[in-house]
Each structure stands twice: as structure tokens, then as C-alpha cells.
Coordinates of C-alpha atoms and ligand atoms in Angstrom, one line a residue:
X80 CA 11.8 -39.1 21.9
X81 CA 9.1 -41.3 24.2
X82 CA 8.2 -39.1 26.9
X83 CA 7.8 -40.6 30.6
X84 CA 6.2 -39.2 33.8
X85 CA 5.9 -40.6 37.3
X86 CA 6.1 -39.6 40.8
X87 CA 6.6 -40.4 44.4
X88 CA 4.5 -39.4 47.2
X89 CA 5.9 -37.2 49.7
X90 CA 4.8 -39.1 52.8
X91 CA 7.7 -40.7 55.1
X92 CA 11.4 -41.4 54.6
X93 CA 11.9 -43.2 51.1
X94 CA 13.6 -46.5 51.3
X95 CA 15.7 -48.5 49.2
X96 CA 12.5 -50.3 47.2
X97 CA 11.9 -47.0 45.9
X98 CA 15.1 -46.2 44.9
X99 CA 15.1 -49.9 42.9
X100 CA 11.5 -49.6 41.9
X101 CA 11.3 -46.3 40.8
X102 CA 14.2 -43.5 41.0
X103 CA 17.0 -45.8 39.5
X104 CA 15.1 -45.7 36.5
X105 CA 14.4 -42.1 36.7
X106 CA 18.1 -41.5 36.4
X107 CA 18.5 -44.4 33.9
X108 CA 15.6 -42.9 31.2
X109 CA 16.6 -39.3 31.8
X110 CA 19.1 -39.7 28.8
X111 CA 17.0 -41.5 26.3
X112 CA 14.0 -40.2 27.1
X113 CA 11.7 -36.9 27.5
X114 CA 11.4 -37.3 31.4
X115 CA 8.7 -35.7 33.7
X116 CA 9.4 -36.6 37.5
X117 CA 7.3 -35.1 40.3
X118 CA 6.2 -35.0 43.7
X119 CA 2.9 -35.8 44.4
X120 CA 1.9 -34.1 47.3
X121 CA -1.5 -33.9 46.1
X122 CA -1.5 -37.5 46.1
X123 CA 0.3 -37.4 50.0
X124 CA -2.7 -35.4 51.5
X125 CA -5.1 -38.0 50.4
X126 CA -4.4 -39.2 54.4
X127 CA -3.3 -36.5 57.0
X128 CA -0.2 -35.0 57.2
X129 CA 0.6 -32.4 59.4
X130 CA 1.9 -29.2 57.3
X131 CA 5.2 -28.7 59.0
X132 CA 5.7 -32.5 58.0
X133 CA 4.7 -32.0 54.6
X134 CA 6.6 -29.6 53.6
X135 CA 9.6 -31.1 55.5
X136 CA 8.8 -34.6 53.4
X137 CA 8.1 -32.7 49.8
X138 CA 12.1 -31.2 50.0
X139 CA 13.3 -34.2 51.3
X140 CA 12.0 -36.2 48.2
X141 CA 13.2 -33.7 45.7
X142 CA 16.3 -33.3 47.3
X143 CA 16.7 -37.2 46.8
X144 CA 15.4 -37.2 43.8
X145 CA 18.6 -34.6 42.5
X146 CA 20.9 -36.6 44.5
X147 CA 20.5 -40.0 42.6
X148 CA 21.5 -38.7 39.9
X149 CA 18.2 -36.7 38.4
X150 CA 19.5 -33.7 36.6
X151 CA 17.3 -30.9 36.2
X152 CA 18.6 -29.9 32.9
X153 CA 18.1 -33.2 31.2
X154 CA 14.4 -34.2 33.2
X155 CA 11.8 -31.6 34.4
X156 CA 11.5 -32.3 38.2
X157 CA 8.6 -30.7 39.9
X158 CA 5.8 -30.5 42.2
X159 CA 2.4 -31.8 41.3
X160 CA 0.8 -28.9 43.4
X161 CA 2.6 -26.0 41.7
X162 CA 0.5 -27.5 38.4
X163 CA -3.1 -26.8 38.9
X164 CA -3.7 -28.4 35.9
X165 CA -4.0 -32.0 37.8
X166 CA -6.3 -30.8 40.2
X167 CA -8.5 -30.0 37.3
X168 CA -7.9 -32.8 35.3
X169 CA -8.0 -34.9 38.3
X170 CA -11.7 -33.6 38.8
X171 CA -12.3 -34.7 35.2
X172 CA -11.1 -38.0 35.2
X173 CA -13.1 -38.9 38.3
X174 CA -16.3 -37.9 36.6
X175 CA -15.6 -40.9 33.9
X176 CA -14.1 -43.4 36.9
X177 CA -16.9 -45.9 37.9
X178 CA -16.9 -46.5 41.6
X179 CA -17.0 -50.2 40.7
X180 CA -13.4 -49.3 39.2
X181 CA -12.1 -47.3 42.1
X182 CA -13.8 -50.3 44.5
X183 CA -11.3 -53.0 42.8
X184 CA -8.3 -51.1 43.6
X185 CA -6.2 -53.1 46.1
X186 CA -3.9 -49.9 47.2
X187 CA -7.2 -48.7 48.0
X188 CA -8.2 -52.1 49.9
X189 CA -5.0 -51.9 52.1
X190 CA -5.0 -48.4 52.6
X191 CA -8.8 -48.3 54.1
X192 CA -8.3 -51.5 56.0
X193 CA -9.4 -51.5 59.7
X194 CA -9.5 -47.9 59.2
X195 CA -12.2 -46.2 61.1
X196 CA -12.8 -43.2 58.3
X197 CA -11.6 -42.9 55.2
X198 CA -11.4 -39.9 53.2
X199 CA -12.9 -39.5 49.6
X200 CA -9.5 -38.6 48.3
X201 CA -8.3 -41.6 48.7
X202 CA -11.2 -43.6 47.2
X203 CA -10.4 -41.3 43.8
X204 CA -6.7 -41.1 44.1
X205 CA -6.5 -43.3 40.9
X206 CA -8.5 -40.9 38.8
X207 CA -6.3 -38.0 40.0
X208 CA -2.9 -40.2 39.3
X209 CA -4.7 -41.0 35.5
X210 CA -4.7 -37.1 35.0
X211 CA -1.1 -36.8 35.8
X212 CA 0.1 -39.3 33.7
X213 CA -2.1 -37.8 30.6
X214 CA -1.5 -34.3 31.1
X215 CA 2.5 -35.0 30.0
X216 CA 1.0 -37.4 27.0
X217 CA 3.4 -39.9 28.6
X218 CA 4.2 -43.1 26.9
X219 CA 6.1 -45.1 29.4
X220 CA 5.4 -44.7 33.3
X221 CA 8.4 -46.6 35.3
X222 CA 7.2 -47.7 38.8
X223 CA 7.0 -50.9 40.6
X224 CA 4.5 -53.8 40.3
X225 CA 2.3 -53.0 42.7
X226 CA 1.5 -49.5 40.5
X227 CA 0.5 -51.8 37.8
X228 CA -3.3 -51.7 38.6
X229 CA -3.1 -47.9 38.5
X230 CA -1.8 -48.0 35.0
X231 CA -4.1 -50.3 33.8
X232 CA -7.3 -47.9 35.2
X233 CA -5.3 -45.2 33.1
X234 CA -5.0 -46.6 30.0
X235 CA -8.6 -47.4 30.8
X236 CA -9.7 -43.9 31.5
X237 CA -7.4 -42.4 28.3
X238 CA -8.9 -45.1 25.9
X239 CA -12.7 -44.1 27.4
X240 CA -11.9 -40.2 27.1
X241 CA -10.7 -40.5 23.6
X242 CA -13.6 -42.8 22.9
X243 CA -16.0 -40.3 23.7
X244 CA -14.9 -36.9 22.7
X245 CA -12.4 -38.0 20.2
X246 CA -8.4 -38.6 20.2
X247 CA -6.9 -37.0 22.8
X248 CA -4.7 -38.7 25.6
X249 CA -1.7 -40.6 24.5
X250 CA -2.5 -44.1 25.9
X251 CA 0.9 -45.1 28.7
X252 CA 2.5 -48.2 29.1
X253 CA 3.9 -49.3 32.4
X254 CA 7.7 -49.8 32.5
X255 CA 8.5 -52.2 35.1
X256 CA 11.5 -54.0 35.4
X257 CA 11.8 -57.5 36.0
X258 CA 14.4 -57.6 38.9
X259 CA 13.4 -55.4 41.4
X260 CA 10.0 -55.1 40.5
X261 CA 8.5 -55.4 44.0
X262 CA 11.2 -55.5 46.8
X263 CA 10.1 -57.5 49.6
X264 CA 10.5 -56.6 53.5
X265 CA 13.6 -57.9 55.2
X266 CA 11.8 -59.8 58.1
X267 CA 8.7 -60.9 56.0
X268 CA 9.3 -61.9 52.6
X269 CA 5.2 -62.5 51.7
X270 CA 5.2 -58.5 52.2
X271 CA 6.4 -55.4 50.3
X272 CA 9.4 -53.5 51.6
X273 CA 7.5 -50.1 53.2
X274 CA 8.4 -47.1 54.5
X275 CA 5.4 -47.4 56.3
X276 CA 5.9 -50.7 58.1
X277 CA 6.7 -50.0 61.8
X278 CA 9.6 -52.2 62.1
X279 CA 12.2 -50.2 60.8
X280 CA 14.3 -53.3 60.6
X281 CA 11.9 -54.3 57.5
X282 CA 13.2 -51.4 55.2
X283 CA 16.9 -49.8 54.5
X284 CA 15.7 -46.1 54.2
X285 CA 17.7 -44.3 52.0
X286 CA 19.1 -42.2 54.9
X287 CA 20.0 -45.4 57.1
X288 CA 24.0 -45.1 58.1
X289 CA 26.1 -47.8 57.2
X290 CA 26.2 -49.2 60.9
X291 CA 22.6 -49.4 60.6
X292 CA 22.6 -51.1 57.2
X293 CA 24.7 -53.7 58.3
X294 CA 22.5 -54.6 61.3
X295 CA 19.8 -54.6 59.5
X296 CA 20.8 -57.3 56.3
X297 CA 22.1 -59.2 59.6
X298 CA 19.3 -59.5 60.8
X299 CA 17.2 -60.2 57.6
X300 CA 15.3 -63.4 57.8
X301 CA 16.4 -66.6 56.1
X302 CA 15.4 -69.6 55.7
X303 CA 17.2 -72.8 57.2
X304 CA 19.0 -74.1 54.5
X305 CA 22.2 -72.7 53.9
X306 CA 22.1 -72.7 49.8
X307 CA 22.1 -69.3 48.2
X308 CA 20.2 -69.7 45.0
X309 CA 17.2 -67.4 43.2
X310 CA 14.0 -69.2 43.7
X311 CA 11.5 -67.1 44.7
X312 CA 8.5 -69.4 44.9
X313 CA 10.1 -71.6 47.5
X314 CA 13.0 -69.3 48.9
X315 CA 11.4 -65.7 49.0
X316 CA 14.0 -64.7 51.5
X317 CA 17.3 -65.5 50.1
X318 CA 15.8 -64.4 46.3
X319 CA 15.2 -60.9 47.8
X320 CA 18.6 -60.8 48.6
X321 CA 20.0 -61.7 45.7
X322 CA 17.4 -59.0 43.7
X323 CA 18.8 -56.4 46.0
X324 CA 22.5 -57.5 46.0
X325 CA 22.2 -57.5 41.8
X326 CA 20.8 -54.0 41.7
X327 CA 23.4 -52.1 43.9
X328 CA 26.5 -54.7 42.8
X329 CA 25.2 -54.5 39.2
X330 CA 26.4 -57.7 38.8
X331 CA 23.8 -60.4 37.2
X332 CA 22.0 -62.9 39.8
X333 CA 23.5 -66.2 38.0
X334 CA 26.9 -64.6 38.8
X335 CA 26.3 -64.2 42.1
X336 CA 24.6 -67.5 42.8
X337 CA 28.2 -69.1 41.1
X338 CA 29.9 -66.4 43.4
X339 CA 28.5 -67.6 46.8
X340 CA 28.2 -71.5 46.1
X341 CA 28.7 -73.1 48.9
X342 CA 29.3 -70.1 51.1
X343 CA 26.2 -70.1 53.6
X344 CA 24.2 -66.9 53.8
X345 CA 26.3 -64.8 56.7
X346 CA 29.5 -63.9 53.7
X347 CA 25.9 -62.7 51.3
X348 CA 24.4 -60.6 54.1
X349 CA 27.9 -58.9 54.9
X350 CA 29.0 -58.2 50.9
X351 CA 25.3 -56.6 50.6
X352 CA 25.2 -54.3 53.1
X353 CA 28.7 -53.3 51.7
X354 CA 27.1 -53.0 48.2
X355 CA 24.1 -50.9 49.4
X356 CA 26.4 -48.4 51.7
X357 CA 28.7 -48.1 48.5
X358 CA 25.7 -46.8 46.4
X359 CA 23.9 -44.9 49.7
X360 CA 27.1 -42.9 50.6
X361 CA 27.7 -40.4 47.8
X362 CA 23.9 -40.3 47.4
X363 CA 23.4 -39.1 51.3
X364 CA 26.4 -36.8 51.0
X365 CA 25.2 -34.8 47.5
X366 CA 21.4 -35.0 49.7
X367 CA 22.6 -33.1 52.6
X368 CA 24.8 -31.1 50.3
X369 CA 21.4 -30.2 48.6
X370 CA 19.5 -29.6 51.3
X371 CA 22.2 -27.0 52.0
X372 CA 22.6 -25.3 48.9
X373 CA 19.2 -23.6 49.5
X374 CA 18.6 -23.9 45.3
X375 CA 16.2 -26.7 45.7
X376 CA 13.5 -24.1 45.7
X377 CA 14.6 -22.3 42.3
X378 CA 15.3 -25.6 40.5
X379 CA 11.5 -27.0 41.4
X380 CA 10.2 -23.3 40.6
X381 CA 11.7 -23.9 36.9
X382 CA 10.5 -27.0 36.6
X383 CA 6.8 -25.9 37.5
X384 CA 7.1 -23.8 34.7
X385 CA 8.2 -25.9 32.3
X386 CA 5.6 -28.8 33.5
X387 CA 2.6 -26.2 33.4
X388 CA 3.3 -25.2 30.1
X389 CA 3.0 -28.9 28.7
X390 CA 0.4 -29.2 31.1
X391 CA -2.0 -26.1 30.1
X392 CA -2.2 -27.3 26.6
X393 CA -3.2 -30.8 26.8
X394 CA -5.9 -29.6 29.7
X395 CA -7.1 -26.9 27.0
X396 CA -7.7 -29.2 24.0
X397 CA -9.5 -31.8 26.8
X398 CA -11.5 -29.0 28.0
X399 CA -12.5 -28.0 24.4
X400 CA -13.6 -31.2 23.2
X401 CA -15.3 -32.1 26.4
X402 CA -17.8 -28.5 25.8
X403 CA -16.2 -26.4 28.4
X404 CA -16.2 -22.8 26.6
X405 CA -12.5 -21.3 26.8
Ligands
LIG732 P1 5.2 -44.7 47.0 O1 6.2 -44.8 48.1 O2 4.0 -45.6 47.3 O3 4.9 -43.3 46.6 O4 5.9 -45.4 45.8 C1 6.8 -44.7 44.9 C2 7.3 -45.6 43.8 O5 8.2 -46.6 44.4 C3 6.2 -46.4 43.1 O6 6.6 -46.5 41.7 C4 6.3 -47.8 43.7 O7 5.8 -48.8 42.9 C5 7.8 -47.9 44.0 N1 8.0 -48.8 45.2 C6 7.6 -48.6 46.5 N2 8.0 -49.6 47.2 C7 8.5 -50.5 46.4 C8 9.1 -51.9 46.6 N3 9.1 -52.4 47.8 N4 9.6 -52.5 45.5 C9 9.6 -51.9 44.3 N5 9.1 -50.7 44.0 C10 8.6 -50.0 45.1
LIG733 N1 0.4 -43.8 43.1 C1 1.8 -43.7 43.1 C2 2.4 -44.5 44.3 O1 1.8 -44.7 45.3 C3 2.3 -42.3 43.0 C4 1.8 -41.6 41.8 C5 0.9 -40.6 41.7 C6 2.3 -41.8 40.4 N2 0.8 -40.1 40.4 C7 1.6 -40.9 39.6 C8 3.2 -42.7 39.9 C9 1.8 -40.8 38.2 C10 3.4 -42.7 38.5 C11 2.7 -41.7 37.7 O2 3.6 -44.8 44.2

């Protein structure tokens, strides 16, 4: 069986791109594949967070995460923190990252924009995410597109490692789907859907009610034409919608474009929001159930354990090769 790895940081209210981008395919490999999810809250403190926050946030995620559809006995879901193995690793990798590397990293260029300081930990935070990936010997790594850079650094970082002190790190591939690969913000389609945008009407968080929903696809800019057709060089808007309305409908785009011939975009915006609250319901519901069940704590304790012991071994044959004495 392939074995996949990837995580989510723990750092504001998810919303529905990373359900598309990343955690629908969690639940989708989780059957077929040897699947290592976390919460990278290593990753989240790379900017401030306020501890109360944090630990509020880390829950939240891994509640979501088991209320998609994640199931614990199938994939090993746990925190990155509770696996000191990264940190260590992480230390590793950085000491074969060239700052040129870490300087061409475009999270890192919007990140730091305009910002008066800028922690270290965020200059390195590509290193750190190479040593998680490794660590699991992952082959596949589902995220969206704008992650893509990240993987190519690791596959960078695992080729240089191996080159030096000899085959070690399984080499990962990306696995990024083509629709839904990099949902774009309901108000401006030239910019990523983020839970960090302060227009909230930009994003469906995956905690949005349905009245809210609906307002917000309302409200989702268009363009003036009135044909709804996927074309997302010249209409970004209107293909956004149709990526979205495919994923939650699971019916194909060309189906939908024959569906709504004619129709104007007003009947699209309304059956969306429909399809999205139809998906976010029973998602919300087993969430708060979750969150209420108090076992969130044992499950990520379990999976700690499993992750370290994977975790511990690949770290001791890097160590070992490397001239560390064990
Ligand atoms: P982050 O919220 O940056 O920790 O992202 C977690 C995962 O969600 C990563 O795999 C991202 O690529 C993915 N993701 C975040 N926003 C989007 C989006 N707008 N479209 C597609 N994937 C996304
Ligand atoms: N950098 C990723 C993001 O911003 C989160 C992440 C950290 C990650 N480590 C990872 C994703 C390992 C996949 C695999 O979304």
C-alpha cells in the first residue's frame, strides 16, 4: 500500500477550499491507502498565536478532521507536536536548505509582506514541513496547488539527503487534483479562497450556517454576462462556481454547464449554496457531536503513538548515517 501524509495548520476557522483541497481527499485515500493526517501546530506557531487560541484551534481541526469522514481506525490522525521527531528532523533538514531556497518560496513572500518582523520560523517552515513528510516515507502528499512549491523543496531536500549519506527518504509526489485544486475567493476571483482574508464574505467556513451560506454565494461576484460556462482564463468567477458546485454536487462540470444553459447565474448561486449546506450539515452536526464526546483527546493520544513509532525509526537510521552516535 502507498503511504500518504499531510496536514493542516491549526490557525483560524478552516473553510470550504480546505475541505476541497485537502480533507476530501483525506477521506477519499484513507481506504486505499496507508494514511498519516496531522495537525501541524508546529507549523501554526511559526506566527503568534495566543495559547488559549491554540489549543482552542488544534481540537477544532481534529474534530473536523473525524467529522468529514476521517476514521481513526483506517488513518492515523495526530498532532505534529506530540512527535518530537519533526522538531528534530525539522532541525536537520534546515541545515541542508540553502537560504537561496527558502528566499524563493512565495508562501514565504506573502506571508512576510509589509510585515514589520518576521520570525525565523517562518523563513524555515519548508524545511520543517520536508521532515514531516519524510519521517512517514510518504509517497503521495494530497494538498492544493499552492503547496506545490513546498513539495518540490522536499523532493529536493530527500534527493540531497540520500545523495549524501546514502538511500534514505522515500522521495513524495504531490497529489493534486485537477478540479478544485486552488479555490478562489468569492468576491475576488484573481485571489485564493482564505480563512485569513478579512472579508468573511470571501470564504464559506466550514462552520458557516446555511442562512449564511446562502448570502454569501448571493453575493459572490460575477461577471456581466449571463452565460454559465467553465472558462477560467476569461470567466474566473463563474468557473469557481462551477469547481465548487461539481465538488459538493459530485456531478461533472460539462453536466452542469448543459444543466444551467440558458439559465442566468441567480438559479446557480441558489442550487450551490443548497449543494454546500447538504454536505456542511451532517459534517457540523458529527463536529459538535465530537467536540462533545470528550474522546477527541484519547483518539489523538493513540494516534501519537502510532505516528512516533514510524517516526522514531526513520529519524534513527537518518541520524546513523548522518554520524550522530545512538
Ligand atoms: P492551510 O490552511 O494553509 O494550512 O492549508 C491546508 C491545506 O488546504 C493545504 O493542502 C492547502 O493547499 C489547502 N487549501 C487551502 N486553501 C485552499 C484553496 N483555496 N483551494 C484549494 N486548497 C486549499
Ligand atoms: N504547509 C502546509 C500548509 O500551509 C501545511 C503542512 C505542514 C503540510 N506540513 C505538511 C502539508 C506536510 C502537507 C504535508 O497548508
Amino acid at each position: 500500500m502507498k503511504k500518504v501524509l499531510s496536514g493542516i495548520q491549526p490557525s483560524g476557522l478552516l473553510t470550504i477550499g480546505n475541505y476541497i483541497g485537502a480533507i476530501r481527499q483525506f477521506v477519499e485515500m484513507q481506504d486505499t491507502h496507508d494514511c498519516y493526517f496531522m495537525i501541524v501546530d508546529l507549523h501554526a506557531i511559526t506566527v503568534p498565536q495566543e495559547p488559549e487560541k491554540l489549543r482552542e484551534q488544534t481540537e477544532s481541526v481534529a474534530a473536523m478532521y473525524l467529522a468529514s469522514g476521517i476514521d481513526p481506525e483506517k488513518a492515523v490522525v495526530f498532532l505534529q507536536s506530540q512527535v518530537r521527531a519533526h522538531a528534530v528532523l525539522g532541525w536537520i533538514m534546515t541545515t541542508l536548505t540553502g537560504m537561496g531556497e527558502l528566499e524563493r518560496m512565495t508562501q514565504f513572500k506573502d506571508k512576510s509582506a509589509g510585515k514589520e518582523s518576521v520570525g525565523a520560523g517562518l523563513f524555515v517552515y519548508p524545511s520543517l514541513q520536508a521532515a514531516d513528510i519524510v519521517l512517514y516515507n510518504a509517497d503521495l502528499v494530497p494538498v492544493g496547488e499552492d503547496q506545490k512549491q513546498h513539495l518540490e523543496l522536499t523532493r529536493d531536500l530527500a534527493q540531497r539527503f540520500n545523495h549524501r549519506y546514502g538511500d534514505t527518504f522515500v522521495v513524495p509526489e504531490p497529489h493534486i487534483t485537477d478540479v478544485g485544486k486552488r479555490i478562489m475567493s468569492l468576491i475576488d476571483a484573481s485571489k485564493k479562497m482564505s480563512k485569513s482574508d478579512p472579508n468573511p464574505g470571501a470564504f464559506i467556513s466550514m462552520f458557516d450556517e446555511p442562512d449564511v451560506i446562502r448570502k454569501k454565494f448571493s453575493r459572490a461576484t460575477t461577471d456581466s454576462g449571463r452565460e454559465i460556462k467553465y472558462d477560467p482564463d476569461n470567466k474566473p468567477e463563474v468557473s469557481n462556481l462551477l469547481e465548487i458546485f461539481s465538488i459538493f454536487s459530485k456531478v461533472p462540470i460539462s453536466d452542469l454547464e448543459a444543466r444551467y444553459e440558458g439559465q442566468g447565474y441567480g438559479a446557480l448561486k441558489k442550487d450551490i449554496a443548497e449543494a454546500v449546506i447538504s454536505v456542511l450539515e451532517p459534517i457540523q452536526a458529527r463536529y459538535r457531536d465530537i467536540r462533545q464526546s470528550g474522546e477527541l483527546q484519547a483518539i489523538l493520544k493513540r494516534g501519537a503513538e502510532k505516528a512516533n513509532a514510524v517516526a522514531d525509526a526513520t529519524l534513527k537510521r537518518a541520524m546513523e548515517r548522518m554520524g550522530f552516535l545512538l
